Coordinates of C-alpha atoms in Angstrom, one line a residue:
Chain P
M18 CA -41.7 46.6 31.7
F19 CA -40.3 48.4 28.8
T20 CA -37.3 46.3 28.3
L21 CA -39.9 43.6 27.5
Y22 CA -41.6 45.6 25.5
K23 CA -38.6 46.3 23.4
L24 CA -37.8 43.2 23.3
I25 CA -41.3 42.0 21.4
R26 CA -40.8 44.7 19.4
N27 CA -37.9 43.6 18.4
L28 CA -38.8 39.9 17.6
F29 CA -41.5 41.2 15.5
K30 CA -39.1 43.4 13.4
A31 CA -37.2 40.4 12.8
L32 CA -40.5 38.4 11.9
T33 CA -40.8 41.0 8.9
S34 CA -36.7 41.5 8.4
D35 CA -34.2 39.1 6.5
A36 CA -33.3 37.0 9.8
A37 CA -34.2 33.4 8.6
P38 CA -36.5 30.9 10.4
W39 CA -33.6 29.1 11.4
Q40 CA -31.8 32.0 13.5
I41 CA -35.3 32.6 15.3
F42 CA -35.8 28.8 15.9
L43 CA -32.1 28.5 17.9
G44 CA -33.0 31.9 19.4
T45 CA -35.8 31.0 20.8
F46 CA -34.3 27.2 21.7
F47 CA -31.3 28.6 23.3
G48 CA -33.1 31.6 25.1
T49 CA -35.5 29.1 26.7
L50 CA -32.9 26.7 27.7
L51 CA -31.2 29.7 29.5
G52 CA -34.3 30.9 30.8
F53 CA -34.7 28.0 32.8
L54 CA -31.3 26.6 33.1
P55 CA -29.5 27.7 36.4
I56 CA -26.8 30.2 35.0
F57 CA -25.2 31.5 38.4
P58 CA -27.0 30.6 41.7
L59 CA -24.5 32.3 44.0
S60 CA -24.6 29.9 46.6
Q61 CA -23.7 27.4 44.0
G62 CA -21.3 28.7 41.4
P63 CA -21.6 29.3 37.7
S64 CA -22.8 26.2 35.6
P65 CA -20.5 25.3 32.8
I66 CA -23.4 24.2 30.8
A67 CA -25.1 27.4 31.0
L68 CA -21.6 29.3 30.0
I69 CA -21.1 26.7 27.2
L70 CA -24.9 27.8 25.9
I71 CA -23.6 31.5 26.3
G72 CA -20.6 31.2 24.1
L73 CA -23.1 29.0 21.4
V74 CA -25.7 32.4 21.4
L75 CA -22.3 34.4 20.8
V76 CA -20.7 32.3 18.1
I77 CA -23.8 31.2 16.4
N78 CA -25.7 33.5 14.0
V79 CA -28.8 33.1 16.2
H80 CA -31.2 35.9 16.3
L81 CA -30.6 37.5 19.7
G82 CA -33.8 39.3 19.8
S83 CA -35.4 35.5 20.2
V84 CA -32.5 35.0 22.6
F85 CA -33.5 37.7 24.9
L86 CA -37.1 37.8 24.6
F87 CA -37.2 34.2 25.5
L88 CA -34.5 34.6 28.4
G89 CA -36.6 37.4 30.2
I90 CA -40.0 35.0 29.8
T91 CA -38.8 32.2 30.8
K92 CA -36.6 33.4 34.1
L93 CA -40.0 35.0 35.1
L94 CA -41.7 31.9 34.2
S95 CA -39.1 29.8 36.2
Q96 CA -39.1 31.8 39.4
V97 CA -43.3 31.1 39.2
L98 CA -42.6 27.6 38.6
H99 CA -40.6 27.0 41.6
G100 CA -42.7 24.5 43.4
P101 CA -43.8 22.2 40.5
A102 CA -40.2 22.4 39.3
L103 CA -39.4 20.9 42.6
L104 CA -42.0 18.4 42.8
V105 CA -40.4 17.3 38.9
G106 CA -37.4 17.4 40.3
E107 CA -38.1 15.3 43.4
Q108 CA -39.7 12.7 41.1
F109 CA -36.5 12.6 39.4
S110 CA -34.1 12.2 42.5
G111 CA -32.8 8.8 40.5
L112 CA -32.1 10.7 37.6
A113 CA -30.2 13.5 39.9
Q114 CA -27.9 10.8 42.2
T115 CA -27.0 9.8 38.2
C116 CA -26.3 13.4 37.5
A117 CA -24.3 13.7 40.8
D118 CA -21.7 11.0 39.7
I119 CA -20.9 12.9 36.6
P120 CA -18.9 15.6 37.7
F121 CA -20.1 18.0 34.6
L122 CA -23.9 17.9 35.3
H123 CA -23.0 17.4 38.8
L124 CA -21.0 21.3 38.6
S125 CA -23.9 22.3 36.1
H126 CA -26.1 21.7 39.1
W127 CA -28.4 18.9 37.8
S128 CA -28.3 17.0 40.5
H129 CA -30.3 19.9 42.6
T130 CA -33.7 18.6 42.8
G131 CA -34.9 22.1 42.2
Y132 CA -32.4 23.3 39.4
L133 CA -33.0 19.6 38.0
G134 CA -36.7 20.1 37.9
L135 CA -36.3 23.8 36.3
T136 CA -34.2 22.2 33.5
L137 CA -36.2 19.3 32.5
F138 CA -39.0 21.8 31.9
G139 CA -36.4 23.8 29.9
L140 CA -35.4 21.1 27.9
V141 CA -39.6 20.7 26.8
C142 CA -40.5 24.0 26.4
A143 CA -37.2 25.1 24.3
P144 CA -37.6 22.8 21.4
L145 CA -41.3 23.2 21.8
F146 CA -41.6 27.0 21.8
A147 CA -39.1 26.9 19.0
I148 CA -40.9 24.8 16.7
V149 CA -44.0 27.1 17.4
M150 CA -41.7 30.6 16.9
Y151 CA -40.7 29.0 13.4
R152 CA -43.8 28.1 12.2
F153 CA -45.3 31.2 13.7
C154 CA -42.8 33.3 11.5
L155 CA -43.4 31.4 8.2
W156 CA -47.0 32.0 8.4
F157 CA -46.3 35.6 9.5
R158 CA -44.2 35.8 6.6
V159 CA -46.5 34.1 4.0
T160 CA -49.6 35.3 5.5
W161 CA -49.5 38.2 7.0
R162 CA -46.2 40.5 6.4
D163 CA -47.4 41.2 2.3
K164 CA -51.0 41.9 3.5
L165 CA -50.2 44.7 5.5
M166 CA -47.2 46.1 3.2
E167 CA -49.8 46.3 0.6
K168 CA -52.5 48.1 3.2
A169 CA -49.7 50.5 4.5
R170 CA -48.9 51.4 0.6
L171 CA -52.8 51.8 0.2
L172 CA -53.1 54.2 3.5
R173 CA -50.4 56.4 2.0
A174 CA -51.9 56.9 -1.6
G175 CA -55.3 57.9 0.9
S176 CA -57.2 54.8 -0.2
V177 CA -59.6 53.7 2.1
V178 CA -58.7 50.7 3.9
D179 CA -60.5 49.0 7.2
H180 CA -59.3 49.7 10.3
P181 CA -56.7 51.9 9.2
W182 CA -55.8 53.0 13.3
L183 CA -55.4 49.0 13.3
V184 CA -53.3 48.7 10.7
R185 CA -51.0 51.8 11.4
L186 CA -50.3 50.4 14.9
A187 CA -49.5 47.3 13.4
C188 CA -47.2 48.7 10.8
W189 CA -45.8 50.6 13.7
F190 CA -45.2 47.6 15.8
F191 CA -43.7 45.3 13.3
G192 CA -41.7 48.0 11.9
I193 CA -42.8 48.6 7.9
D194 CA -42.2 51.7 6.9
Chain R
M11 CA -54.7 59.1 -7.2
T12 CA -50.9 60.1 -6.2
D13 CA -48.4 57.1 -7.4
V14 CA -47.4 56.3 -4.2
P15 CA -44.1 54.3 -3.7
A16 CA -44.2 50.3 -2.1
P17 CA -43.7 49.6 0.9
T18 CA -40.1 49.0 1.6
A19 CA -39.6 45.1 1.4
P20 CA -37.1 43.4 2.7
K21 CA -34.7 43.7 0.2
P22 CA -33.5 40.3 -1.1
T23 CA -29.9 39.5 0.6
A24 CA -27.6 36.7 0.7
P25 CA -28.7 33.9 3.3
P26 CA -27.3 34.7 6.8
R27 CA -24.0 33.2 7.9
A28 CA -24.1 30.5 10.5
I29 CA -21.5 31.7 12.4
R30 CA -21.1 35.5 14.1
W31 CA -17.2 36.1 13.9
W32 CA -17.5 38.8 16.8
G33 CA -18.8 36.4 18.6
F34 CA -15.4 34.8 19.3
L35 CA -14.3 38.6 20.2
V36 CA -16.6 38.7 22.6
I37 CA -15.7 35.7 24.2
F38 CA -12.1 36.5 24.5
L39 CA -13.4 39.6 25.5
L40 CA -15.7 38.2 28.4
I41 CA -12.9 35.3 29.5
L42 CA -10.1 38.8 29.6
A43 CA -12.4 40.3 32.0
T44 CA -13.2 37.1 34.0
A45 CA -9.4 36.6 34.3
V46 CA -9.2 40.1 35.8
L47 CA -12.1 39.7 38.0
A48 CA -11.5 36.3 39.2
P49 CA -8.8 36.8 41.4
W50 CA -10.6 39.3 42.8
W51 CA -13.7 37.4 43.5
L52 CA -12.1 34.5 44.7
S53 CA -9.7 36.0 47.1
S54 CA -13.0 37.4 48.8
F55 CA -14.4 34.2 48.6
L56 CA -11.5 32.0 50.3
R57 CA -11.4 35.4 52.6
A58 CA -15.2 34.4 53.8
K59 CA -14.1 31.0 53.4
I60 CA -11.7 31.5 56.0
D61 CA -13.3 33.7 58.3
T62 CA -16.8 31.5 58.4
A63 CA -14.2 28.6 59.2
L64 CA -13.1 30.4 62.2
A65 CA -16.2 31.8 63.6
S66 CA -16.9 28.2 63.8
Q67 CA -14.2 27.8 66.4
G68 CA -15.5 30.9 67.7
W69 CA -12.2 32.7 66.6
E70 CA -11.9 35.9 64.1
L71 CA -8.7 37.7 62.5
D72 CA -8.1 41.2 63.1
P73 CA -9.8 42.8 59.8
A74 CA -7.5 45.6 60.3
H75 CA -5.1 42.9 58.9
P76 CA -6.3 40.7 56.9
L77 CA -4.7 38.0 55.1
S78 CA -3.7 38.8 52.0
I79 CA -4.6 36.1 49.3
S80 CA -2.7 36.3 45.7
I81 CA -4.5 34.2 42.8
Y82 CA -2.0 34.2 40.3
G83 CA 1.2 34.3 42.9
A84 CA -0.6 31.2 44.9
R85 CA -0.2 32.9 47.5
I86 CA -0.9 33.5 51.1
S87 CA 0.6 35.7 53.5
G88 CA 0.2 38.4 56.3
E89 CA 1.6 40.6 58.1
D90 CA 1.0 41.8 61.9
L91 CA -1.6 39.0 61.9
T92 CA -3.8 38.8 65.1
L93 CA -6.3 35.9 65.9
R94 CA -8.8 36.3 69.0
M95 CA -11.5 35.2 70.5
I96 CA -14.9 36.3 69.0
A97 CA -17.1 36.1 72.4
D98 CA -14.1 38.3 74.4
Q99 CA -12.0 39.6 72.1
R100 CA -9.0 37.5 74.2
V101 CA -6.1 37.9 71.7
L102 CA -5.1 33.5 71.0
M103 CA -2.2 34.0 68.4
Q104 CA 0.0 37.1 66.9
A105 CA 2.0 36.6 64.1
K106 CA 4.4 39.1 62.6
R107 CA 4.6 37.3 59.4
L108 CA 2.9 34.5 57.7
S109 CA 3.2 33.2 54.1
A110 CA 2.1 29.9 52.7
D111 CA 3.2 29.2 49.0
V112 CA 0.2 26.8 46.8
A113 CA 2.7 24.1 44.4
V114 CA 0.2 25.1 42.1
T115 CA 1.4 22.0 39.5
E116 CA 1.9 19.5 42.3
S117 CA -1.3 20.2 43.8
L118 CA -3.2 19.8 40.6
Q119 CA -1.8 16.7 39.7
K120 CA -2.5 15.1 42.9
R121 CA -5.6 16.7 43.6
D122 CA -4.4 17.6 47.3
L123 CA -3.5 21.3 48.5
V124 CA 0.2 21.5 48.9
I125 CA 1.8 23.6 50.4
A126 CA 5.3 24.5 49.0
E127 CA 6.2 26.5 51.9
L128 CA 4.8 27.7 55.2
V129 CA 6.7 30.7 57.3
A130 CA 5.4 32.1 60.3
D131 CA 7.4 34.5 62.6
G132 CA 7.4 36.1 65.7
V133 CA 4.4 33.8 66.7
V134 CA 2.8 34.5 70.0
G135 CA -0.2 33.6 72.1
S136 CA -1.6 32.4 75.0
L137 CA -3.6 28.9 75.6
R138 CA -4.3 30.0 79.7
R139 CA -7.4 28.8 80.5
G140 CA -10.6 31.5 80.1
P141 CA -13.2 32.3 83.1
D142 CA -14.2 28.6 82.4
G143 CA -11.6 27.1 82.9
R144 CA -11.3 25.9 79.5
P145 CA -8.0 26.5 77.3
P146 CA -9.2 28.2 74.0
L147 CA -8.1 26.2 71.8
V148 CA -10.0 23.1 72.9
A149 CA -13.3 23.0 71.8
E150 CA -16.7 22.9 74.0
E151 CA -17.7 19.2 74.1
P152 CA -21.4 18.9 73.2
V153 CA -23.0 17.5 76.3
A154 CA -26.4 15.2 76.3
P155 CA -29.1 16.8 78.2
G156 CA -29.3 16.8 81.8
A157 CA -25.6 15.4 81.9
P158 CA -23.0 17.1 84.3
L159 CA -21.0 20.2 82.4
I160 CA -17.6 19.6 82.1
D161 CA -15.6 21.2 84.7
W162 CA -12.6 22.8 83.1
K163 CA -11.1 23.5 85.6
K164 CA -10.4 20.0 86.8
V165 CA -8.8 18.6 83.7
D166 CA -7.2 15.7 83.4
W167 CA -4.9 16.2 80.6
K168 CA -3.6 12.1 80.8
A169 CA -7.5 11.2 80.5
N170 CA -8.2 14.1 77.7
F171 CA -4.5 12.7 75.7
Q172 CA -6.3 9.6 75.8
K173 CA -9.5 10.3 74.7
G174 CA -8.5 12.4 71.6
M175 CA -6.3 9.4 70.9
D176 CA -8.8 7.1 70.9
Q177 CA -11.4 9.5 68.5
Y178 CA -8.0 9.9 66.0
Q179 CA -7.7 5.9 65.9
E180 CA -11.1 5.4 65.2
W181 CA -10.7 8.0 63.1
Q182 CA -8.4 6.4 61.3
A183 CA -9.5 3.1 61.1
K184 CA -12.6 4.4 59.3
R185 CA -11.4 6.4 56.9
E186 CA -8.9 3.3 55.8
A187 CA -12.2 1.2 55.7
D188 CA -14.1 3.5 53.8
L189 CA -10.7 3.3 51.8
K190 CA -10.4 0.0 50.7
L191 CA -14.0 -1.3 50.3
P192 CA -14.7 -4.3 48.7
K193 CA -15.7 -4.3 45.2
D194 CA -18.8 -5.9 45.8
Q195 CA -19.7 -3.5 48.7
P196 CA -21.2 -0.3 47.3
A197 CA -20.0 2.8 49.1
P198 CA -22.7 5.0 51.0
R199 CA -23.4 7.9 49.3
P200 CA -23.2 11.2 51.3
A201 CA -26.7 12.9 52.7
P202 CA -27.7 15.5 50.0
E203 CA -26.6 19.0 50.7
A204 CA -29.6 21.2 51.7
D205 CA -29.2 24.8 49.8
I206 CA -29.5 28.0 51.5
D207 CA -30.7 30.0 48.7
W208 CA -33.9 27.7 47.8
P209 CA -34.3 25.0 51.3
Q210 CA -36.8 23.1 50.0
A211 CA -34.3 21.6 47.6
V212 CA -31.6 19.1 47.7
K213 CA -28.2 18.9 46.1
H214 CA -27.2 14.9 45.8
Q215 CA -23.8 14.2 46.5
P216 CA -21.4 11.8 44.3
A217 CA -20.7 8.4 45.5
P218 CA -17.2 7.6 46.6
T219 CA -15.9 5.2 44.6
V220 CA -13.4 2.1 46.0
G221 CA -10.0 3.6 46.3
R222 CA -10.9 7.0 45.8
H223 CA -8.6 10.2 46.3
I224 CA -9.9 11.8 49.4
P225 CA -8.0 15.6 49.6
R226 CA -5.2 16.3 51.9
V227 CA -3.3 19.6 53.3
V228 CA 0.6 18.5 52.8
V229 CA 3.3 21.0 53.5
R230 CA 6.6 20.5 52.2
K231 CA 8.3 23.0 54.2
L232 CA 7.4 24.5 57.2
S233 CA 8.9 27.0 59.8
I234 CA 7.5 28.4 62.5
T235 CA 9.1 30.1 64.9
G236 CA 7.7 32.5 67.7
G237 CA 8.1 33.9 71.3
K238 CA 6.2 33.6 74.6
V239 CA 3.0 30.9 74.4
P240 CA 1.8 30.4 78.1
M241 CA 0.4 27.1 78.9
P242 CA -3.0 26.9 80.1
D243 CA -1.7 26.5 83.6
E244 CA 1.1 29.1 85.0
G245 CA 4.0 26.8 85.1
P246 CA 7.7 26.5 84.5
L247 CA 6.8 24.4 81.0
D248 CA 5.7 28.4 79.6
I249 CA 6.8 28.8 76.6
A250 CA 9.2 31.3 76.4
S251 CA 10.5 31.1 73.1
F252 CA 10.3 28.3 70.2
S253 CA 10.8 27.2 66.7
L254 CA 9.2 24.4 64.7
T255 CA 10.2 23.3 61.8
G256 CA 9.4 20.3 59.5
S257 CA 9.1 19.1 56.1
D258 CA 6.2 17.0 54.6
V259 CA 3.8 17.8 57.1
A260 CA 0.5 16.1 56.6
L261 CA -1.8 14.2 58.7
R262 CA -2.3 11.8 55.8
Q263 CA 0.9 10.3 54.0
D264 CA 1.5 9.7 50.8
Q265 CA 2.9 6.7 49.9
G266 CA 6.7 6.7 50.4
E267 CA 6.4 10.1 52.3
V268 CA 8.2 10.7 55.7
M269 CA 7.0 13.2 57.8
L270 CA 10.1 15.1 60.1
L271 CA 9.5 17.6 62.8
K272 CA 11.9 19.3 64.9
A273 CA 10.4 21.6 68.0
E274 CA 13.2 23.5 70.1
I275 CA 11.8 25.2 73.3
T276 CA 12.9 27.0 76.0
T277 CA 10.4 27.3 78.5
E278 CA 10.3 29.6 81.5
G279 CA 11.1 27.5 84.1
A280 CA 12.4 24.3 82.9
G281 CA 15.1 24.9 80.5
P282 CA 15.3 24.1 76.8
I283 CA 13.4 21.0 75.2
T284 CA 13.9 19.4 71.9
L285 CA 11.4 17.2 70.2
D286 CA 12.1 15.1 67.2
L287 CA 9.5 13.1 65.2
T288 CA 9.8 11.3 62.2
R289 CA 6.9 9.2 60.8
E290 CA 6.6 6.9 58.2
Q291 CA 3.4 6.2 55.6
S292 CA 3.6 2.7 56.4
G293 CA 2.7 3.7 60.5
N294 CA 6.4 3.5 61.9
G295 CA 7.6 6.3 63.7
R296 CA 9.9 7.2 66.1
L297 CA 10.1 10.3 68.5
N298 CA 13.3 11.7 70.3
F299 CA 13.0 14.0 73.2
A300 CA 15.8 15.9 75.3
A301 CA 15.1 18.2 78.3
P302 CA 18.8 18.6 79.4
T303 CA 18.6 21.0 82.6
M304 CA 15.0 20.2 83.7
P305 CA 14.7 21.3 87.2
L306 CA 13.3 18.7 89.6
Q307 CA 11.1 21.8 91.2
A308 CA 9.5 22.3 87.6
L309 CA 8.3 18.5 87.4
S310 CA 7.2 18.7 90.8
S311 CA 5.3 21.7 89.8
P312 CA 1.6 20.9 90.8
A313 CA 0.6 22.7 87.4
I314 CA 2.3 19.5 86.2
A315 CA 2.3 17.0 88.6
G316 CA -0.5 17.6 90.6
D317 CA -0.2 17.5 94.7
S318 CA 1.4 14.3 94.4
L319 CA 5.2 15.4 94.3
A320 CA 5.3 19.2 95.5
P321 CA 5.0 18.2 99.1
W322 CA 8.4 16.0 99.0
G323 CA 9.9 19.5 97.8
P324 CA 12.5 17.7 95.3
T325 CA 15.6 20.1 94.0
G326 CA 18.3 19.4 91.4
T327 CA 18.7 18.5 88.0
A328 CA 17.4 15.9 85.3
A329 CA 18.9 15.8 82.4
I330 CA 16.0 14.0 80.7
T331 CA 16.5 11.9 77.2
G332 CA 14.1 9.6 75.6
A333 CA 13.8 7.8 72.1
Q334 CA 10.3 5.9 71.2
T335 CA 9.7 4.4 68.4
W336 CA 6.2 2.6 67.3
T337 CA 5.2 0.2 64.8
G338 CA 1.1 0.4 63.8
W339 CA 0.1 1.6 67.2
A340 CA 2.5 -0.6 69.3
L341 CA 4.9 1.6 71.6
N342 CA 8.5 0.9 72.4
G343 CA 10.8 3.6 74.0
T344 CA 13.0 4.2 77.1
V345 CA 12.6 7.4 79.4
E346 CA 16.6 8.2 80.6
A347 CA 16.7 11.0 83.1
Q348 CA 20.5 11.6 84.8
V349 CA 19.6 13.3 88.0
S350 CA 22.3 15.0 89.7
G351 CA 22.0 17.5 92.9
L352 CA 19.3 15.3 93.8
A353 CA 17.7 16.3 97.3
L354 CA 14.0 16.3 99.2
Q355 CA 13.2 19.1 101.0
P356 CA 10.0 18.0 102.9
T357 CA 7.3 20.4 103.4
P358 CA 5.7 20.6 107.2
G359 CA 2.7 18.6 105.6
A360 CA 4.7 15.9 103.4
P361 CA 3.9 12.3 104.7
S362 CA 6.4 10.7 107.2
E363 CA 8.0 8.4 104.2
A364 CA 9.0 11.5 102.8
K365 CA 11.5 12.6 105.6
T366 CA 12.6 9.1 105.7
A367 CA 13.3 9.3 101.8
A368 CA 14.8 12.4 102.5
K369 CA 17.8 11.1 104.9
V370 CA 18.2 8.2 102.5
I371 CA 18.8 10.3 99.2
A372 CA 20.7 13.1 101.7
A373 CA 23.4 9.8 102.1
L374 CA 24.0 10.3 98.1
K375 CA 25.3 13.9 98.6
G376 CA 24.1 15.0 95.5
K377 CA 26.0 12.0 93.5
P378 CA 24.1 11.6 90.3
I379 CA 21.8 8.9 89.3
R380 CA 20.9 7.2 86.6
W381 CA 17.0 6.6 86.1
P382 CA 16.4 4.6 83.2
V383 CA 12.4 4.0 82.8
V384 CA 11.1 1.8 79.9
I385 CA 7.6 2.9 78.2
G386 CA 5.5 0.1 76.6
G387 CA 1.4 -0.1 75.6
T388 CA 0.3 1.2 72.5
L389 CA 0.4 4.7 71.6
T390 CA -3.0 5.9 72.8
R391 CA -2.2 4.4 75.9
P392 CA 1.6 4.2 76.9
E393 CA 2.4 2.6 79.9
I394 CA 5.8 2.3 82.2
V395 CA 7.0 -1.7 81.5
D396 CA 9.8 -0.9 83.5
S397 CA 9.9 1.4 86.2
G398 CA 14.0 1.7 86.2
L399 CA 14.1 1.8 90.3
K400 CA 15.5 -2.0 90.4
K401 CA 18.8 -0.4 88.3
V402 CA 18.8 2.8 90.3
M403 CA 19.1 0.2 93.7
E404 CA 21.7 -1.7 91.3
E405 CA 23.6 1.3 90.5
N406 CA 23.7 3.3 94.1
Q407 CA 23.9 -0.3 96.3
G408 CA 26.4 0.9 98.6
V409 CA 25.2 4.0 99.2
L410 CA 21.7 3.2 99.7
I411 CA 22.8 0.6 102.0
E412 CA 25.2 2.6 104.2
A413 CA 22.1 5.5 104.0
A414 CA 19.6 3.1 105.5
K415 CA 21.7 1.5 108.1
E416 CA 22.1 4.9 109.4
E417 CA 18.9 5.8 109.4
A418 CA 17.7 2.0 110.7
K419 CA 20.5 3.2 113.4
D420 CA 19.0 6.4 114.2
K421 CA 15.8 5.0 114.5
A422 CA 17.4 2.3 117.0
L423 CA 18.9 5.2 119.1
E424 CA 15.8 7.1 119.0
K425 CA 13.3 3.7 120.2
G426 CA 16.3 2.8 122.7
S427 CA 16.3 6.5 124.3
Q428 CA 12.3 6.3 124.8
L429 CA 13.1 3.0 126.3
I430 CA 15.2 4.3 129.0
D431 CA 13.5 7.1 130.2
K432 CA 10.6 5.0 130.2
E433 CA 12.5 2.9 132.8
L434 CA 14.1 5.6 134.7
K435 CA 10.9 6.9 135.3
K436 CA 10.0 4.1 137.5
H437 CA 13.4 4.1 139.8
P438 CA 13.7 7.8 141.2
E439 CA 17.0 6.2 142.5
A440 CA 18.1 5.8 139.1
E441 CA 16.6 9.2 137.6
K442 CA 18.7 11.0 140.5
A443 CA 22.0 9.0 139.5
K444 CA 21.3 10.1 135.8
D445 CA 20.5 13.6 136.9
A446 CA 23.8 13.6 138.8
A447 CA 25.9 12.2 136.0
K448 CA 24.1 14.7 134.0
D449 CA 25.4 17.4 136.2
A450 CA 28.6 15.9 136.0
L451 CA 29.2 16.3 132.6
K452 CA 28.1 19.6 133.0
N453 CA 30.7 20.8 134.9
L454 CA 33.6 18.7 133.6
L455 CA 32.6 20.4 129.5
G456 CA 32.4 23.8 131.5
R457 CA 35.8 23.5 132.6

């Protein structure tokens, strides 16, 4: 939980830092995908597509905090969604059979009804989460960051601000000095 | 109100680069770590696979001397290996040294497991039946519910051979059919496999394609030498030592491949035996075998011939040579035996014809007999086309006729004497005259 907290804090710091929104967008996208995709199921072996994604995460200058945060969250989420993922995978058994005939996708476990369901969840969620994070980053930076900085300045000057403890907490959490 | 510095806002910086150069370094280090750790992981994985395959047969390798797998050296080797039954820890096979070098380039090119050289030395083992009568390498046959259990103590080797060959023929026909599927007929897709980690889910398997490649195992050079290997039943054919050499050994052969296998066996009581097999990819083959000093006692041993020959008590030595060729499944061949020193010593319980035959054979006085047998039929059901008895008779006509005459004469004399005794009993005077003649003869001989 502490790790998750640290990850969330790092992410919010990134919102106030100089990380570009596209970095957060891609970080969220890759993190979500990696969270839903099987990376190395012990009984099935490593998934080449997941290894390629990890390589891309390392090489492309994406925001690693977002990657780790969404990887962690969606990994936990995928554990909870095993049942629905299996139902979806079984609905797409035709696609699973097609994937079985494509060696790269077969090795990436897309021919596995359970992992295919999770992958489909990932393919739907990754762009959604990425867009949400992108928009949130922009909105936060435009609407909140400057306001928060101003309130922090006033607090230091001894001025009275509404809910000072809330402002302090927010400044601490977002890493605004 | 004091002058307070403004909170540190992010300084305007240059837009972030698209590429993280140290990422390449991390990937390189990860590849390096994989290259270092993969052999350890892969060898453990392969060892586990081998153990699982052996366990499925009820066998295990002695963990004190495991197989050594070198991934980069493409080599599997081991020393003082022991293969034993899991159930009763009975030792099946031991090898002083075993090594198998995998031809990596050829394996990758042909998508087969090509073993460049397989060498095993000091192989000893036992094929003796277990407590249930089952030989150790024979898998337990699945029995239908309610069906009688197989009595392994009364195994019919001939029937088992035919059964095994029938199964092989069926398997090969199915494989051929799979490989030559018509283009308009889609190949049946293999059943999806279950996942042990996610039991409700299945993993679909690739559909077989027409003319697809089925991986096979080929041994380019084979050399196995060993010592004692007792057969399922104690007898003269128990192996004292053997060597098996071969080239291009495979169950399924590639275009143009010719498999050669040569076995040289020294038996405990049946002399040396050599087998020389050649098999072409076209389905044609040849098997030559020779047993130059096969004692007939060995052939008539109950472990080999059952109870049919043992009461006849044959002795002598047979120099047996055989040559068989086959095209497809049709078998064509001869087995020629040069029997020398043949004699029959029937046991008290032997049939009467055995005693007659013994007298006739005795007339040959151990003269060598050539006995050619012609074999035909199919590989799965070999048949004796010509027993060769006619030729044996022709070649030894004179001696056998004389022997038969002598035997007939003896029989006639015996019968005549019985008749005379019968008649004499009817006439007491004649009986007295016979006794007087007997006494006179005794006196004469006494002087």
